[in-house]
């Protein structure tokens, strides 16, 4: 497999601070690399080194055919250009050819210039246009934007009307649609809901070029990568395998390094014993042995390196101050609409003490609205939310994590909980990864992830027995996510969480509330179990355990099946349109070859047979396309 890029001795410093040192790695055409490491270790900086935006010490050896595509986290500046046109601009050459073809056509029609030369120019441009997917690049662009979570209306919005998250998704779409053979993706799952992440996963799984992806989404990394780079303590280690394989291999490597270190220390101690013994005998030959043994010790000590210890995990309990009743919350027949948009109607569910409930659904379906209804800050249009006895609630959302102030981390927490002793405060901070001098940073100097950790810790310390957390893992790196997981897993209360973090859901969920259509359904499953259930239900032979279904359930299923049929037909129509465009290009090419064959009768017969086959296939695709579009129109009228 050809190498695309080789890094030798890459070192990057900012002043006296060495961000990373002597990095060596290779990227080939089949590389699908997950790039992990704590926030701030230099992952994005290394990306900028690879693109040439940052200089460095060391050498980068690049294949002459290397084309790097970079998905940045920084959104584009707002302009009076639509989301669709901005994304489409990645096909700059195709757009340029369209303009050139229009000019050539105009020149031919108006008799300007050498007509024969203009026709040849037109043919050349047409051929290049066809080879570059000119017939389908607009459809591909629209499909990509819809897959990444844009609605048909949002695709036509000007950039000035889009949120920062939507602009970041545009950067991702442009990177995925470009002609790069090495993609650098920086946190691509940020701002995507679960459905859009699944779309991205499917794209990358079938992507036949190389990519490196920075991500803290462990479920995503497991699905799409075949190797892992970890940047830690200024060095980079490469592992074959996805994230879960990496974790296992890293633990094995650390254990092996510890054994080697301990064995070397034992060997040094053994040789030192021999030296002491030889010294007691005090003969000339003994000093020769001592000299020889000391050289052995020097060699062992030269190669002796203590393996980096993992930060010790601090166990800190967050017990509720009082126990709630078994019945924590009942929602009955609640509905909520904004204008003509119905978020949900007649929805009902219950939460019991000890439940770890995760609320799932696409962006814009009403998850945060439901969260706020449960909090009591938004009133439902109808229905009731009833709380159980002895309930003490605490909330975490984005506004809470937007902290500021010139107090230190430890003082901020201590002022909020003055009854805690210093050891308790330091232990609590350590459990949420504030170690050593980190506790003396001022809040204003904290990163987004550090502020989120401090806010989450503050919520966990309230003593509440019912926690409501809205996207708690946003801005957190993998180590911080694991710290939060451990805290919630050991928490002896009830938790209600909105999250797109499927790894977190899989690990912690005892119950899932899922937005399905305009209602909310309950499942005592983790994420994988829920997805398996959805897959079984979408199968034609799927039956309920009860055998017979109520009319309401049948209506809901028919609606979901109809929507699924529409999606499948839309996919089929898109595929057929791409095949038709490709077929038309092939037919046009064969006509040109026949015309250029002159009097070579044998070649003309061979090409004519191929042309007949291609035209037959094209006719079949056209017939199938017409039937599919007709059926699609019927189904859409049934919605």
PDB file of C-alpha atoms in Angstrom, residues 141-320:
ATOM      1  CA  UNK A 141     -24.232  17.898  -2.390  1.00  0.00           C
ATOM      2  CA  UNK A 142     -27.908  18.056  -1.462  1.00  0.00           C
ATOM      3  CA  UNK A 143     -27.871  14.431  -0.275  1.00  0.00           C
ATOM      4  CA  UNK A 144     -24.824  15.116   1.911  1.00  0.00           C
ATOM      5  CA  UNK A 145     -26.425  18.161   3.569  1.00  0.00           C
ATOM      6  CA  UNK A 146     -29.679  16.317   4.244  1.00  0.00           C
ATOM      7  CA  UNK A 147     -27.738  13.360   5.650  1.00  0.00           C
ATOM      8  CA  UNK A 148     -25.845  15.658   8.027  1.00  0.00           C
ATOM      9  CA  UNK A 149     -29.092  16.939   9.496  1.00  0.00           C
ATOM     10  CA  UNK A 150     -30.088  19.966   7.403  1.00  0.00           C
ATOM     11  CA  UNK A 151     -33.725  20.267   6.384  1.00  0.00           C
ATOM     12  CA  UNK A 152     -34.680  21.042   2.786  1.00  0.00           C
ATOM     13  CA  UNK A 153     -35.460  24.615   3.885  1.00  0.00           C
ATOM     14  CA  UNK A 154     -32.186  25.100   5.789  1.00  0.00           C
ATOM     15  CA  UNK A 155     -30.171  24.067   2.729  1.00  0.00           C
ATOM     16  CA  UNK A 156     -31.317  27.310   1.074  1.00  0.00           C
ATOM     17  CA  UNK A 157     -30.678  29.548   4.102  1.00  0.00           C
ATOM     18  CA  UNK A 158     -27.930  32.212   3.756  1.00  0.00           C
ATOM     19  CA  UNK A 159     -24.883  31.607   5.956  1.00  0.00           C
ATOM     20  CA  UNK A 160     -25.771  34.669   8.010  1.00  0.00           C
ATOM     21  CA  UNK A 161     -28.913  32.850   9.186  1.00  0.00           C
ATOM     22  CA  UNK A 162     -27.129  29.678  10.301  1.00  0.00           C
ATOM     23  CA  UNK A 163     -25.910  28.805  13.790  1.00  0.00           C
ATOM     24  CA  UNK A 164     -22.274  28.073  14.568  1.00  0.00           C
ATOM     25  CA  UNK A 165     -23.069  24.361  14.735  1.00  0.00           C
ATOM     26  CA  UNK A 166     -24.719  24.418  11.309  1.00  0.00           C
ATOM     27  CA  UNK A 167     -21.711  26.223   9.808  1.00  0.00           C
ATOM     28  CA  UNK A 168     -19.414  23.577  11.271  1.00  0.00           C
ATOM     29  CA  UNK A 169     -21.541  20.929   9.557  1.00  0.00           C
ATOM     30  CA  UNK A 170     -21.032  22.797   6.272  1.00  0.00           C
ATOM     31  CA  UNK A 171     -17.259  22.569   6.793  1.00  0.00           C
ATOM     32  CA  UNK A 172     -17.666  18.835   7.333  1.00  0.00           C
ATOM     33  CA  UNK A 173     -19.821  18.462   4.190  1.00  0.00           C
ATOM     34  CA  UNK A 174     -17.240  20.297   2.059  1.00  0.00           C
ATOM     35  CA  UNK A 175     -14.434  18.097   3.388  1.00  0.00           C
ATOM     36  CA  UNK A 176     -16.370  14.897   2.681  1.00  0.00           C
ATOM     37  CA  UNK A 177     -17.360  16.005  -0.844  1.00  0.00           C
ATOM     38  CA  UNK A 178     -13.899  17.190  -1.875  1.00  0.00           C
ATOM     39  CA  UNK A 179     -11.387  15.195  -3.915  1.00  0.00           C
ATOM     40  CA  UNK A 180      -8.851  14.749  -1.075  1.00  0.00           C
ATOM     41  CA  UNK A 181      -7.175  11.373  -0.643  1.00  0.00           C
ATOM     42  CA  UNK A 182      -6.345  12.181   3.006  1.00  0.00           C
ATOM     43  CA  UNK A 183      -9.120  13.684   5.133  1.00  0.00           C
ATOM     44  CA  UNK A 184      -8.335  15.407   8.439  1.00  0.00           C
ATOM     45  CA  UNK A 185     -11.548  15.547  10.481  1.00  0.00           C
ATOM     46  CA  UNK A 186     -11.515  17.541  13.726  1.00  0.00           C
ATOM     47  CA  UNK A 187     -14.390  16.496  16.030  1.00  0.00           C
ATOM     48  CA  UNK A 188     -16.810  15.808  13.132  1.00  0.00           C
ATOM     49  CA  UNK A 189     -19.600  14.439  15.357  1.00  0.00           C
ATOM     50  CA  UNK A 190     -19.966  17.730  17.243  1.00  0.00           C
ATOM     51  CA  UNK A 191     -23.363  19.300  16.490  1.00  0.00           C
ATOM     52  CA  UNK A 192     -24.676  16.072  14.890  1.00  0.00           C
ATOM     53  CA  UNK A 193     -27.614  14.114  16.273  1.00  0.00           C
ATOM     54  CA  UNK A 194     -27.533  10.321  16.419  1.00  0.00           C
ATOM     55  CA  UNK A 195     -29.108   9.886  12.967  1.00  0.00           C
ATOM     56  CA  UNK A 196     -26.603  12.249  11.342  1.00  0.00           C
ATOM     57  CA  UNK A 197     -23.709  10.506  13.133  1.00  0.00           C
ATOM     58  CA  UNK A 198     -24.977   7.175  11.746  1.00  0.00           C
ATOM     59  CA  UNK A 199     -25.018   8.733   8.247  1.00  0.00           C
ATOM     60  CA  UNK A 200     -21.426   9.923   8.720  1.00  0.00           C
ATOM     61  CA  UNK A 201     -20.400   6.481   9.978  1.00  0.00           C
ATOM     62  CA  UNK A 202     -21.879   4.789   6.919  1.00  0.00           C
ATOM     63  CA  UNK A 203     -20.067   7.269   4.668  1.00  0.00           C
ATOM     64  CA  UNK A 204     -16.682   6.719   6.329  1.00  0.00           C
ATOM     65  CA  UNK A 205     -17.068   2.930   6.511  1.00  0.00           C
ATOM     66  CA  UNK A 206     -17.491   2.836   2.721  1.00  0.00           C
ATOM     67  CA  UNK A 207     -14.947   5.633   2.089  1.00  0.00           C
ATOM     68  CA  UNK A 208     -12.089   4.192   0.005  1.00  0.00           C
ATOM     69  CA  UNK A 209      -9.528   6.856   0.857  1.00  0.00           C
ATOM     70  CA  UNK A 210      -7.485   7.628   3.976  1.00  0.00           C
ATOM     71  CA  UNK A 211      -8.610   9.739   6.911  1.00  0.00           C
ATOM     72  CA  UNK A 212      -7.524  10.779  10.403  1.00  0.00           C
ATOM     73  CA  UNK A 213     -10.317  11.734  12.783  1.00  0.00           C
ATOM     74  CA  UNK A 214      -9.959  13.561  16.091  1.00  0.00           C
ATOM     75  CA  UNK A 215     -12.845  12.456  18.274  1.00  0.00           C
ATOM     76  CA  UNK A 216     -13.889  11.774  21.856  1.00  0.00           C
ATOM     77  CA  UNK A 217     -16.870   9.709  20.624  1.00  0.00           C
ATOM     78  CA  UNK A 218     -15.724   6.193  21.489  1.00  0.00           C
ATOM     79  CA  UNK A 219     -18.690   4.446  19.844  1.00  0.00           C
ATOM     80  CA  UNK A 220     -17.982   6.346  16.607  1.00  0.00           C
ATOM     81  CA  UNK A 221     -14.260   5.508  16.736  1.00  0.00           C
ATOM     82  CA  UNK A 222     -15.041   1.817  17.175  1.00  0.00           C
ATOM     83  CA  UNK A 223     -17.272   1.858  14.095  1.00  0.00           C
ATOM     84  CA  UNK A 224     -15.084   3.687  11.553  1.00  0.00           C
ATOM     85  CA  UNK A 225     -11.372   3.316  12.401  1.00  0.00           C
ATOM     86  CA  UNK A 226      -8.828   0.542  11.871  1.00  0.00           C
ATOM     87  CA  UNK A 227      -5.940   2.083  13.802  1.00  0.00           C
ATOM     88  CA  UNK A 228      -5.409   4.552  16.641  1.00  0.00           C
ATOM     89  CA  UNK A 229      -2.940   7.355  17.319  1.00  0.00           C
ATOM     90  CA  UNK A 230      -2.648   8.513  20.930  1.00  0.00           C
ATOM     91  CA  UNK A 231      -0.907  11.808  21.724  1.00  0.00           C
ATOM     92  CA  UNK A 232       0.146  11.755  25.366  1.00  0.00           C
ATOM     93  CA  UNK A 233       2.984  13.253  27.425  1.00  0.00           C
ATOM     94  CA  UNK A 234       4.380  14.914  24.290  1.00  0.00           C
ATOM     95  CA  UNK A 235       4.766  11.644  22.380  1.00  0.00           C
ATOM     96  CA  UNK A 236       2.682   9.719  19.884  1.00  0.00           C
ATOM     97  CA  UNK A 237       2.065   5.966  19.935  1.00  0.00           C
ATOM     98  CA  UNK A 238       0.341   4.163  17.045  1.00  0.00           C
ATOM     99  CA  UNK A 239      -1.791   1.059  17.605  1.00  0.00           C
ATOM    100  CA  UNK A 240      -3.457  -1.191  15.040  1.00  0.00           C
ATOM    101  CA  UNK A 241      -7.169  -1.571  15.759  1.00  0.00           C
ATOM    102  CA  UNK A 242     -10.081   0.658  16.760  1.00  0.00           C
ATOM    103  CA  UNK A 243     -10.611   2.340  20.142  1.00  0.00           C
ATOM    104  CA  UNK A 244     -11.652  -0.767  22.076  1.00  0.00           C
ATOM    105  CA  UNK A 245      -8.683  -2.723  20.674  1.00  0.00           C
ATOM    106  CA  UNK A 246      -6.415   0.225  21.529  1.00  0.00           C
ATOM    107  CA  UNK A 247      -7.569   0.240  25.166  1.00  0.00           C
ATOM    108  CA  UNK A 248      -6.784  -3.468  25.510  1.00  0.00           C
ATOM    109  CA  UNK A 249      -3.408  -3.163  23.761  1.00  0.00           C
ATOM    110  CA  UNK A 250      -2.436  -0.117  25.797  1.00  0.00           C
ATOM    111  CA  UNK A 251      -3.176  -1.910  29.054  1.00  0.00           C
ATOM    112  CA  UNK A 252      -1.146  -4.915  27.874  1.00  0.00           C
ATOM    113  CA  UNK A 253       1.754  -2.681  26.773  1.00  0.00           C
ATOM    114  CA  UNK A 254       1.732  -0.843  30.106  1.00  0.00           C
ATOM    115  CA  UNK A 255       1.798  -4.121  32.027  1.00  0.00           C
ATOM    116  CA  UNK A 256       4.665  -5.393  29.846  1.00  0.00           C
ATOM    117  CA  UNK A 257       6.590  -2.128  30.375  1.00  0.00           C
ATOM    118  CA  UNK A 258       6.055  -2.358  34.130  1.00  0.00           C
ATOM    119  CA  UNK A 259       7.311  -5.969  34.192  1.00  0.00           C
ATOM    120  CA  UNK A 260      10.372  -5.028  32.151  1.00  0.00           C
ATOM    121  CA  UNK A 261      11.079  -2.052  34.440  1.00  0.00           C
ATOM    122  CA  UNK A 262      10.717  -4.135  37.596  1.00  0.00           C
ATOM    123  CA  UNK A 263      12.825  -6.977  36.155  1.00  0.00           C
ATOM    124  CA  UNK A 264      15.569  -4.524  35.187  1.00  0.00           C
ATOM    125  CA  UNK A 265      15.569  -3.032  38.689  1.00  0.00           C
ATOM    126  CA  UNK A 266      15.823  -6.540  40.129  1.00  0.00           C
ATOM    127  CA  UNK A 267      18.735  -7.341  37.814  1.00  0.00           C
ATOM    128  CA  UNK A 268      20.525  -4.113  38.796  1.00  0.00           C
ATOM    129  CA  UNK A 269      19.998  -4.968  42.472  1.00  0.00           C
ATOM    130  CA  UNK A 270      21.357  -8.499  41.898  1.00  0.00           C
ATOM    131  CA  UNK A 271      24.493  -7.189  40.173  1.00  0.00           C
ATOM    132  CA  UNK A 272      24.997  -4.590  42.929  1.00  0.00           C
ATOM    133  CA  UNK A 273      24.973  -7.474  45.387  1.00  0.00           C
ATOM    134  CA  UNK A 274      27.721  -9.189  43.412  1.00  0.00           C
ATOM    135  CA  UNK A 275      29.773  -5.979  43.415  1.00  0.00           C
ATOM    136  CA  UNK A 276      29.428  -5.637  47.200  1.00  0.00           C
ATOM    137  CA  UNK A 277      30.535  -9.226  47.618  1.00  0.00           C
ATOM    138  CA  UNK A 278      33.571  -8.723  45.350  1.00  0.00           C
ATOM    139  CA  UNK A 279      34.548  -5.584  47.248  1.00  0.00           C
ATOM    140  CA  UNK A 280      34.755  -7.554  50.499  1.00  0.00           C
ATOM    141  CA  UNK A 281      37.296  -9.974  49.002  1.00  0.00           C
ATOM    142  CA  UNK A 282      39.517  -7.061  47.941  1.00  0.00           C
ATOM    143  CA  UNK A 283      41.664  -8.905  45.381  1.00  0.00           C
ATOM    144  CA  UNK A 284      42.911  -7.602  42.023  1.00  0.00           C
ATOM    145  CA  UNK A 285      40.736 -10.063  40.102  1.00  0.00           C
ATOM    146  CA  UNK A 286      37.760  -8.931  42.175  1.00  0.00           C
ATOM    147  CA  UNK A 287      38.209  -5.349  40.978  1.00  0.00           C
ATOM    148  CA  UNK A 288      38.213  -6.548  37.368  1.00  0.00           C
ATOM    149  CA  UNK A 289      34.891  -8.298  38.038  1.00  0.00           C
ATOM    150  CA  UNK A 290      33.567  -5.170  39.793  1.00  0.00           C
ATOM    151  CA  UNK A 291      34.513  -3.033  36.796  1.00  0.00           C
ATOM    152  CA  UNK A 292      32.829  -5.462  34.403  1.00  0.00           C
ATOM    153  CA  UNK A 293      29.655  -5.653  36.516  1.00  0.00           C
ATOM    154  CA  UNK A 294      29.484  -1.871  36.869  1.00  0.00           C
ATOM    155  CA  UNK A 295      29.536  -1.585  33.083  1.00  0.00           C
ATOM    156  CA  UNK A 296      26.575  -3.990  32.996  1.00  0.00           C
ATOM    157  CA  UNK A 297      24.712  -1.768  35.462  1.00  0.00           C
ATOM    158  CA  UNK A 298      25.520   1.325  33.398  1.00  0.00           C
ATOM    159  CA  UNK A 299      24.119  -0.333  30.275  1.00  0.00           C
ATOM    160  CA  UNK A 300      20.932  -1.380  32.079  1.00  0.00           C
ATOM    161  CA  UNK A 301      20.430   2.069  33.626  1.00  0.00           C
ATOM    162  CA  UNK A 302      20.983   3.759  30.263  1.00  0.00           C
ATOM    163  CA  UNK A 303      18.013   1.873  28.784  1.00  0.00           C
ATOM    164  CA  UNK A 304      15.934   2.029  31.962  1.00  0.00           C
ATOM    165  CA  UNK A 305      12.821   4.152  31.670  1.00  0.00           C
ATOM    166  CA  UNK A 306       9.949   4.169  34.086  1.00  0.00           C
ATOM    167  CA  UNK A 307       6.633   3.657  32.280  1.00  0.00           C
ATOM    168  CA  UNK A 308       4.211   6.565  32.470  1.00  0.00           C
ATOM    169  CA  UNK A 309       1.723   5.748  35.187  1.00  0.00           C
ATOM    170  CA  UNK A 310      -1.931   6.339  34.454  1.00  0.00           C
ATOM    171  CA  UNK A 311      -3.369   9.059  36.635  1.00  0.00           C
ATOM    172  CA  UNK A 312      -4.734   7.354  39.694  1.00  0.00           C
ATOM    173  CA  UNK A 313      -8.510   7.250  39.576  1.00  0.00           C
ATOM    174  CA  UNK A 314      -9.876   8.947  42.681  1.00  0.00           C
ATOM    175  CA  UNK A 315     -13.038   7.313  43.974  1.00  0.00           C
ATOM    176  CA  UNK A 316     -15.395   9.898  45.457  1.00  0.00           C
ATOM    177  CA  UNK A 317     -19.006   9.126  46.293  1.00  0.00           C
ATOM    178  CA  UNK A 318     -21.820  11.602  45.606  1.00  0.00           C
ATOM    179  CA  UNK A 319     -24.602  10.307  47.859  1.00  0.00           C
ATOM    180  CA  UNK A 320     -28.030  11.982  47.825  1.00  0.00           C
TER     181      UNK A 320
END
